[in-house]
Coordinates of C-alpha atoms in Angstrom, one line a residue:
M1 CA -49.6 -24.1 23.8
Y2 CA -49.8 -25.2 20.2
Q3 CA -47.0 -28.0 19.6
I4 CA -45.3 -28.5 16.4
D5 CA -45.2 -32.2 15.4
F6 CA -42.3 -32.9 13.1
N7 CA -43.7 -36.4 12.1
H8 CA -46.7 -34.5 10.8
P9 CA -45.8 -31.2 8.9
V10 CA -48.5 -28.6 8.5
S11 CA -48.7 -25.2 6.9
V12 CA -47.1 -22.7 9.0
Y13 CA -47.2 -18.8 8.5
F14 CA -44.6 -16.3 9.6
V15 CA -45.5 -12.7 10.5
G16 CA -42.1 -11.0 9.7
I17 CA -40.5 -13.8 7.9
G18 CA -37.6 -11.6 6.9
G19 CA -36.1 -11.1 10.2
C20 CA -32.8 -12.9 10.9
G21 CA -34.0 -15.2 13.4
M22 CA -37.7 -15.9 11.7
S23 CA -35.9 -16.6 8.3
S24 CA -33.6 -19.3 9.7
L25 CA -36.7 -21.0 11.4
A26 CA -38.6 -20.8 8.3
E27 CA -35.9 -22.5 6.2
I28 CA -35.8 -25.3 9.0
L29 CA -39.3 -26.0 8.8
T30 CA -39.4 -26.0 5.2
T31 CA -36.6 -28.6 5.2
A32 CA -38.5 -30.7 7.5
G33 CA -41.1 -31.0 5.1
F34 CA -43.6 -28.2 6.4
R35 CA -45.5 -25.7 3.9
V36 CA -43.8 -22.4 4.9
S37 CA -45.2 -18.9 3.9
G38 CA -45.0 -15.5 5.5
S39 CA -44.8 -11.5 5.0
D40 CA -42.6 -9.1 5.6
R41 CA -42.7 -5.2 5.0
S42 CA -39.9 -5.0 2.4
R43 CA -37.6 -7.1 0.3
S44 CA -34.3 -8.2 2.0
V45 CA -31.6 -10.5 1.4
Y46 CA -33.2 -12.8 3.9
T47 CA -36.8 -12.8 1.7
D48 CA -34.5 -13.5 -1.2
M49 CA -33.0 -16.3 0.1
L50 CA -36.5 -17.9 1.2
E51 CA -38.1 -17.3 -1.9
S52 CA -35.2 -19.3 -4.0
K53 CA -36.1 -22.1 -1.6
G54 CA -39.6 -21.9 -2.9
I55 CA -41.1 -20.0 0.2
T56 CA -43.9 -17.7 -0.7
V57 CA -43.3 -14.2 0.9
F58 CA -46.0 -11.3 0.8
Y59 CA -44.8 -8.1 1.0
G60 CA -46.8 -5.6 3.1
Q61 CA -48.8 -7.2 5.9
R62 CA -52.6 -7.3 5.3
A63 CA -55.4 -9.2 6.8
E64 CA -56.2 -10.9 3.3
N65 CA -52.7 -12.7 3.6
I66 CA -54.3 -14.8 6.4
T67 CA -56.3 -17.7 5.2
D68 CA -58.0 -20.8 6.6
S69 CA -55.4 -23.1 5.1
I70 CA -52.8 -22.0 7.6
D71 CA -52.6 -24.4 10.6
C72 CA -50.2 -22.5 12.8
A73 CA -48.6 -18.9 12.5
V74 CA -45.4 -17.7 14.0
Y75 CA -44.6 -14.0 15.2
T76 CA -42.0 -12.1 16.9
S77 CA -42.3 -9.7 19.9
A78 CA -41.5 -6.8 17.5
V79 CA -45.2 -7.5 15.9
P80 CA -47.7 -4.9 17.6
K81 CA -51.1 -6.1 18.8
D82 CA -52.7 -3.7 16.0
N83 CA -50.9 -5.8 13.2
P84 CA -53.8 -6.7 10.7
E85 CA -52.4 -10.2 10.3
Y86 CA -52.0 -10.5 13.9
I87 CA -55.9 -9.4 14.3
A88 CA -56.8 -11.8 11.5
L89 CA -55.1 -14.9 12.9
H90 CA -57.0 -14.3 16.3
E91 CA -60.1 -13.6 14.6
K92 CA -60.0 -17.1 12.9
N93 CA -58.7 -18.6 15.8
I94 CA -55.3 -19.8 14.1
P95 CA -53.1 -21.5 16.7
C96 CA -49.8 -19.1 17.3
L97 CA -46.4 -19.4 18.8
T98 CA -43.8 -16.8 19.2
R99 CA -40.5 -17.3 17.5
A100 CA -38.9 -18.1 20.8
Q101 CA -41.7 -20.9 21.5
L102 CA -40.9 -22.4 17.9
L103 CA -37.4 -22.3 18.5
G104 CA -37.8 -24.2 21.9
Q105 CA -39.9 -26.9 20.4
I106 CA -37.2 -27.2 17.7
M107 CA -34.5 -27.8 20.1
K108 CA -36.5 -30.6 21.6
N109 CA -35.8 -32.6 18.4
Y110 CA -32.0 -32.7 19.2
Q111 CA -29.8 -34.6 21.9
T112 CA -27.5 -31.8 22.0
P113 CA -29.2 -28.3 21.8
I114 CA -26.6 -25.5 22.4
A115 CA -28.0 -22.0 23.1
V116 CA -25.7 -18.9 23.0
S117 CA -26.6 -16.0 25.1
G118 CA -25.2 -12.8 26.4
T119 CA -25.9 -9.0 25.7
H120 CA -23.1 -9.0 23.0
G121 CA -21.2 -11.3 20.7
K122 CA -23.9 -14.0 20.3
T123 CA -23.8 -13.8 16.3
T124 CA -20.1 -14.2 16.3
T125 CA -19.7 -16.7 18.9
T126 CA -22.4 -18.8 17.2
S127 CA -20.8 -18.5 14.0
M128 CA -17.3 -19.6 15.5
I129 CA -19.0 -22.7 16.7
S130 CA -20.6 -23.3 13.7
E131 CA -17.3 -23.1 11.9
I132 CA -15.6 -25.6 14.2
L133 CA -18.7 -28.3 14.0
L134 CA -18.6 -27.9 10.1
K135 CA -14.9 -28.5 10.1
A136 CA -15.3 -31.3 12.4
E137 CA -17.9 -32.8 10.1
L138 CA -20.6 -33.3 13.0
D139 CA -23.4 -32.2 10.5
P140 CA -25.0 -29.6 13.0
T141 CA -28.4 -27.6 12.3
L142 CA -27.3 -24.1 12.9
S143 CA -29.7 -21.0 13.4
I144 CA -27.7 -17.6 13.2
G145 CA -28.5 -14.1 13.7
G146 CA -26.6 -13.2 10.5
I147 CA -25.1 -14.4 7.2
L148 CA -22.4 -16.8 7.7
K149 CA -20.3 -17.3 4.4
A150 CA -19.5 -21.0 5.3
I151 CA -23.1 -21.6 4.6
G152 CA -24.1 -19.1 2.3
G153 CA -26.9 -17.9 4.7
N154 CA -28.1 -17.8 8.2
S155 CA -29.3 -21.3 8.8
R156 CA -28.5 -24.9 8.1
V157 CA -30.4 -28.1 8.4
G158 CA -28.0 -31.2 9.4
S159 CA -29.0 -34.7 10.4
S160 CA -26.7 -35.1 13.6
E161 CA -27.7 -34.6 17.4
Y162 CA -26.1 -31.0 17.4
F163 CA -28.5 -27.9 17.1
V164 CA -26.8 -24.6 17.7
A165 CA -28.7 -21.4 17.9
E166 CA -28.4 -17.8 19.5
A167 CA -30.6 -17.2 22.6
D168 CA -31.9 -13.6 22.9
E169 CA -32.8 -12.2 26.4
Y170 CA -35.2 -9.5 25.0
T171 CA -38.7 -10.1 26.3
N172 CA -37.2 -13.0 28.0
S173 CA -37.3 -14.9 24.8
F174 CA -34.4 -17.4 26.0
L175 CA -36.5 -18.8 28.7
S176 CA -38.8 -20.6 26.4
F177 CA -35.8 -22.8 25.1
F178 CA -34.5 -26.3 26.3
P179 CA -30.6 -26.1 25.8
K180 CA -28.3 -29.1 26.9
I181 CA -25.4 -26.7 26.9
G182 CA -25.7 -23.1 27.4
I183 CA -23.3 -20.1 26.7
I184 CA -23.3 -16.9 28.7
L185 CA -20.9 -14.3 27.2
N186 CA -21.7 -11.3 29.2
I187 CA -24.5 -9.5 31.0
E188 CA -25.1 -5.8 30.9
E189 CA -27.8 -3.3 30.9
D190 CA -29.8 -3.0 27.5
H191 CA -33.4 -3.3 26.3
P192 CA -34.8 -0.6 28.8
D193 CA -38.1 -0.7 26.9
F194 CA -38.5 -4.3 28.5
F195 CA -36.1 -4.6 31.4
K196 CA -36.5 -2.5 34.5
D197 CA -32.7 -2.4 35.1
L198 CA -29.3 -4.4 35.3
A199 CA -30.7 -6.4 38.2
D200 CA -33.8 -7.4 36.1
I201 CA -31.6 -8.6 33.3
R202 CA -29.4 -10.5 35.7
C203 CA -32.3 -12.3 37.1
S204 CA -33.4 -13.3 33.4
F205 CA -29.9 -14.6 32.5
R206 CA -30.0 -16.6 36.3
K207 CA -33.2 -18.2 35.1
F208 CA -31.8 -18.9 31.8
A209 CA -28.8 -20.7 33.3
E210 CA -31.4 -22.6 35.4
L211 CA -33.0 -24.3 32.5
L212 CA -29.8 -26.3 31.9
P213 CA -30.6 -30.0 33.1
A214 CA -28.1 -31.7 35.7
D215 CA -26.4 -33.5 32.8
G216 CA -26.0 -30.5 31.1
Y217 CA -23.3 -27.7 31.0
L218 CA -22.9 -23.9 31.7
I219 CA -20.0 -22.1 29.9
I220 CA -20.0 -18.5 31.2
N221 CA -17.5 -15.6 31.1
N222 CA -16.0 -15.3 34.7
T223 CA -15.5 -11.4 34.0
I224 CA -19.1 -11.0 34.8
P225 CA -19.6 -9.1 37.9
D226 CA -20.8 -11.2 41.0
I227 CA -20.8 -14.2 38.8
K228 CA -21.8 -16.4 42.0
E229 CA -25.6 -14.9 41.8
I230 CA -25.6 -16.5 38.1
T231 CA -24.2 -19.8 38.9
K232 CA -24.6 -20.8 42.6
G233 CA -26.6 -24.0 43.2
L234 CA -27.3 -24.7 39.5
P235 CA -27.7 -28.5 38.9
C236 CA -25.2 -28.7 35.7
S237 CA -21.5 -28.2 35.4
V238 CA -20.2 -25.0 35.2
I239 CA -17.3 -24.1 33.0
T240 CA -15.6 -20.6 33.2
Y241 CA -13.5 -18.6 30.9
G242 CA -12.0 -15.2 31.0
T243 CA -8.8 -13.0 31.1
D244 CA -7.2 -14.1 34.2
P245 CA -5.8 -17.6 35.4
G246 CA -8.9 -18.1 38.1
A247 CA -10.7 -19.3 34.9
D248 CA -11.0 -22.7 33.5
Y249 CA -10.1 -21.3 30.0
Y250 CA -7.9 -18.1 29.7
S251 CA -5.7 -16.3 27.4
S252 CA -2.5 -14.8 27.5
D253 CA 0.3 -13.2 25.0
I254 CA -2.2 -11.5 22.7
T255 CA -0.8 -9.8 19.8
Y256 CA -1.8 -8.5 16.7
N257 CA -1.0 -8.4 12.9
E258 CA -0.9 -5.4 10.7
V259 CA -4.5 -5.3 10.2
G260 CA -5.4 -5.8 13.7
C261 CA -6.2 -9.5 13.8
P262 CA -5.3 -11.0 17.3
S263 CA -3.3 -14.5 18.0
F264 CA -3.1 -15.7 21.5
T265 CA -2.1 -18.3 23.9
L266 CA -4.9 -20.4 25.6
H267 CA -4.4 -22.0 28.9
S268 CA -6.7 -24.9 30.2
S269 CA -6.7 -28.0 32.3
G270 CA -5.9 -31.3 30.8
H271 CA -4.3 -29.4 27.7
A272 CA -0.9 -28.0 27.2
P273 CA -1.0 -24.1 26.1
R274 CA -2.6 -23.9 22.6
Q275 CA -1.9 -21.2 20.0
F276 CA -4.7 -19.7 18.0
S277 CA -4.9 -17.0 15.4
L278 CA -8.1 -15.3 14.3
Q279 CA -8.9 -13.5 11.1
V280 CA -11.7 -11.3 13.0
R281 CA -10.3 -8.2 14.9
G282 CA -10.4 -7.1 18.4
E283 CA -9.8 -8.7 22.0
H284 CA -13.5 -9.0 22.4
N285 CA -13.0 -11.9 19.6
V286 CA -10.4 -13.4 21.8
S287 CA -13.2 -13.6 24.6
N288 CA -15.5 -15.1 22.0
A289 CA -13.1 -17.8 20.8
L290 CA -12.4 -18.8 24.0
A291 CA -16.1 -19.9 24.7
A292 CA -16.1 -21.7 21.2
V293 CA -12.9 -23.8 22.4
A294 CA -14.5 -24.5 25.6
L295 CA -17.5 -25.9 23.9
A296 CA -15.4 -27.8 21.4
D297 CA -13.4 -29.5 24.2
L298 CA -16.8 -30.6 25.5
L299 CA -17.5 -32.1 22.4
S300 CA -14.1 -33.9 22.1
I301 CA -13.1 -31.9 18.9
D302 CA -9.5 -32.2 18.7
S303 CA -7.4 -29.0 18.9
K304 CA -5.9 -29.1 15.4
T305 CA -9.4 -29.0 13.9
V306 CA -10.7 -26.1 16.3
A307 CA -7.6 -24.0 15.6
E308 CA -8.0 -24.4 12.0
A309 CA -11.6 -23.4 12.0
L310 CA -11.2 -20.7 14.1
H311 CA -8.6 -19.3 11.6
D312 CA -10.8 -19.8 8.8
Y313 CA -13.5 -17.8 10.3
S314 CA -13.6 -14.3 8.5
G315 CA -16.5 -12.9 10.2
A316 CA -20.4 -12.8 10.0
D317 CA -22.5 -10.4 7.8
R318 CA -22.1 -6.8 9.4
R319 CA -19.6 -7.9 12.0
F320 CA -16.5 -5.4 10.9
E321 CA -17.4 -6.2 7.4
Y322 CA -15.2 -4.6 4.8
K323 CA -17.5 -3.2 2.0
G324 CA -14.9 -1.9 -0.2
T325 CA -12.5 1.1 -0.9
V326 CA -13.4 4.1 -2.8
G327 CA -10.8 7.3 -3.5
G328 CA -8.5 5.4 -1.0
V329 CA -11.1 5.3 2.0
T330 CA -11.7 2.1 3.3
I331 CA -15.4 1.6 4.3
I332 CA -16.4 -1.1 6.9
D333 CA -19.7 -1.7 8.4
D334 CA -20.5 -3.0 11.7
F335 CA -23.8 -3.8 13.6
A336 CA -22.8 -2.4 17.0
H337 CA -25.4 -0.6 18.6
H338 CA -24.5 -0.9 22.4
P339 CA -21.7 1.3 24.2
T340 CA -19.8 -1.9 24.7
E341 CA -20.1 -2.9 21.3
I342 CA -19.2 0.3 19.9
S343 CA -16.1 0.5 22.2
A344 CA -14.9 -2.9 21.1
T345 CA -15.3 -2.2 17.6
L346 CA -13.7 1.3 17.7
K347 CA -10.5 -0.2 19.6
A348 CA -10.2 -3.0 17.1
A349 CA -10.4 -0.4 14.4
A350 CA -7.7 1.6 16.0
K351 CA -5.2 -1.3 15.2
Y352 CA -6.3 -1.4 11.4
P353 CA -4.2 0.9 9.1
H354 CA -5.7 4.6 8.7
K355 CA -5.1 8.1 8.7
T356 CA -8.4 9.4 10.2
L357 CA -11.1 7.0 11.8
W358 CA -14.4 8.1 10.9
C359 CA -17.7 6.7 12.6
V360 CA -21.1 7.2 11.2
F361 CA -23.4 6.3 13.9
Q362 CA -27.2 5.7 13.6
P363 CA -28.5 5.2 17.4
H364 CA -30.9 2.4 17.6
T365 CA -34.2 2.8 19.4
Y366 CA -35.5 5.8 21.7
T367 CA -35.5 4.0 24.8
R368 CA -31.8 2.6 24.5
T369 CA -30.2 6.1 23.3
K370 CA -31.9 7.9 26.4
A371 CA -31.0 5.4 28.8
L372 CA -27.5 5.3 27.7
L373 CA -26.9 8.4 26.4
K374 CA -23.5 9.3 28.3
E375 CA -22.5 5.7 27.9
F376 CA -23.0 6.1 24.0
A377 CA -20.9 9.5 24.0
E378 CA -17.8 7.9 25.7
A379 CA -17.6 5.1 23.5
L380 CA -17.8 7.3 20.3
T381 CA -15.1 9.5 21.4
L382 CA -12.8 6.5 20.4
A383 CA -13.2 7.7 16.9
D384 CA -11.4 10.6 15.5
Q385 CA -14.4 12.1 13.7
V386 CA -18.0 11.3 14.7
V387 CA -21.0 11.9 12.3
L388 CA -24.7 11.2 13.8
A389 CA -27.8 10.0 11.6
D390 CA -31.3 10.2 13.3
I391 CA -32.4 7.5 15.7
Y392 CA -33.6 4.4 13.9
P393 CA -36.9 3.5 15.8
S394 CA -37.0 0.0 15.1
R395 CA -39.9 -1.5 16.9
E396 CA -40.6 1.7 18.8
P397 CA -43.3 4.4 17.4
V398 CA -41.7 7.5 16.2
S399 CA -43.8 9.5 18.4
L400 CA -42.0 7.9 21.6
G401 CA -39.0 9.9 20.5
A402 CA -40.7 13.2 21.0
S403 CA -42.3 11.9 24.2
L404 CA -39.3 10.9 25.9
G405 CA -37.5 14.1 24.5
I406 CA -34.9 12.2 23.1
H407 CA -33.1 13.3 19.7
S408 CA -29.7 12.4 18.2
E409 CA -28.7 16.2 18.6
M410 CA -28.5 15.4 22.5
L411 CA -26.1 12.9 21.7
Q412 CA -24.0 15.5 19.6
H413 CA -24.1 17.6 22.2
E414 CA -22.8 15.2 24.6
I415 CA -20.1 13.9 22.5
Q416 CA -19.0 17.7 22.0
A417 CA -19.1 18.3 25.5
L418 CA -16.3 15.6 26.1
G419 CA -14.0 17.8 23.5
K420 CA -14.9 15.4 20.4
E421 CA -15.8 17.0 17.0
C422 CA -19.1 15.6 16.0
H423 CA -21.5 16.2 13.3
Y424 CA -25.3 15.5 12.8
F425 CA -27.2 15.3 9.8
P426 CA -31.2 14.6 9.4
T427 CA -30.6 12.5 6.1
F428 CA -28.1 10.1 4.5
D429 CA -28.0 12.2 1.5
E430 CA -26.6 15.1 3.5
I431 CA -24.3 12.5 5.5
E432 CA -22.8 11.2 2.2
N433 CA -22.2 14.7 0.6
F434 CA -20.2 15.6 4.1
L435 CA -18.2 12.5 3.9
L436 CA -17.4 12.9 0.1
E437 CA -16.0 16.6 1.0
N438 CA -14.1 15.3 4.1
C439 CA -12.9 11.9 3.9
I440 CA -9.5 11.5 2.3
N441 CA -7.1 9.0 1.0
G442 CA -6.2 6.7 3.6
D443 CA -9.2 7.3 5.9
L444 CA -11.1 4.5 7.4
L445 CA -14.8 5.0 7.5
I446 CA -17.1 2.7 9.7
T447 CA -20.8 2.7 9.2
M448 CA -22.4 1.7 12.6
G449 CA -25.6 0.7 14.0
A450 CA -28.4 -1.9 13.8
G451 CA -30.5 -0.1 11.5
D452 CA -30.0 0.8 7.7
V453 CA -27.0 3.1 8.2
L454 CA -25.4 0.5 5.9
K455 CA -26.9 2.1 3.1
I456 CA -24.8 5.3 3.3
G457 CA -21.3 3.2 2.9
E458 CA -23.2 1.4 0.0
K459 CA -24.2 4.4 -1.8
L460 CA -20.7 5.8 -1.3
L461 CA -19.3 2.8 -3.1
G462 CA -21.9 3.0 -5.8
N463 CA -23.6 -0.3 -5.0

């Protein structure tokens, strides 16, 4: 495998540089003195940020973008083998790394690399941890899967021993990492296009836990079923958190303010009960905060600083993000694209002031929609009114939908069978017109999904 040498910066090309993870690594390398360029299909907030830092971005992926001046290339698992740049790189015998391999090599340059994993909550928990380390003036290097307001982007290059990054299980990416401290937030069935079943996913997380050294730490949610399968025999120290007194860190007395933001008491050995208040909504964020506090205690950050940082944290991009109000209708956007995430978001929304709760959901990938169809339907019934868009294929070919026999209308029928009114429209224009005719003053509208569904709310707001 090609090894990046931070003492001798070279020219690195990113295929798909506009992705959340890729753009943050591109910025880290640029700051370290590497000559960085790359390509993506279209312009985005991430490519705009990269270009503002002097990074060359090609729009459209073409073989002629690959020149002999490139010393190394980086690509993600989403890049197909017939991608013209991928083909050109191999024809020219230019060394290549996956995004995960590069991230793993970057981790080796830090004394305390921290990897945040889990089926859900990685971006929020990584962001909470980032806020804490910044408030404590620990000068961390950060790689986040979303925009964090405190740093005005998704990455930051510091000069301390601390490096914080999300650890994605898809295609076993996180098994290329070298963490000193690992966090496992939850383990659920997802990514059916790669993992065979839940047992396969659990096996992957067990291997991730085994990466931690004897002087390292695993912080893990003890509500994960059969947790000992993940933790038994690990050389590292294990710290648990959860909802019951059997965990090393647990919460009690959860209350919510008038807009659904929780306050709670945290219990842990060696500390008197501590009080925390969050500006992000939902009980799932109490759980995320517990993991962040457990890490902060490991790093000996004082409790006052931790409490202030968590209270200051107002959410990452596309995580229950307030977009605006039009005609008295409040519009929120959320990245939720798994049934558990949908349930958590809609339960949080129920505590937010509203008359009718509308959810415009765009399913993400054909394989996930088919595998979890009934679970999606059950989760979406938590909204008062459901509107479905077509499935966003993401990395999957459009032809796969037909071959699997999956379509948003199938999800519509499942929801209707549960007694919930549900509407489906094949175009965003039709959805927007329907919402304009039916949403009224006082309603709460959430655009939801990991695709481009946020465009609907932005169009309604005139953005």
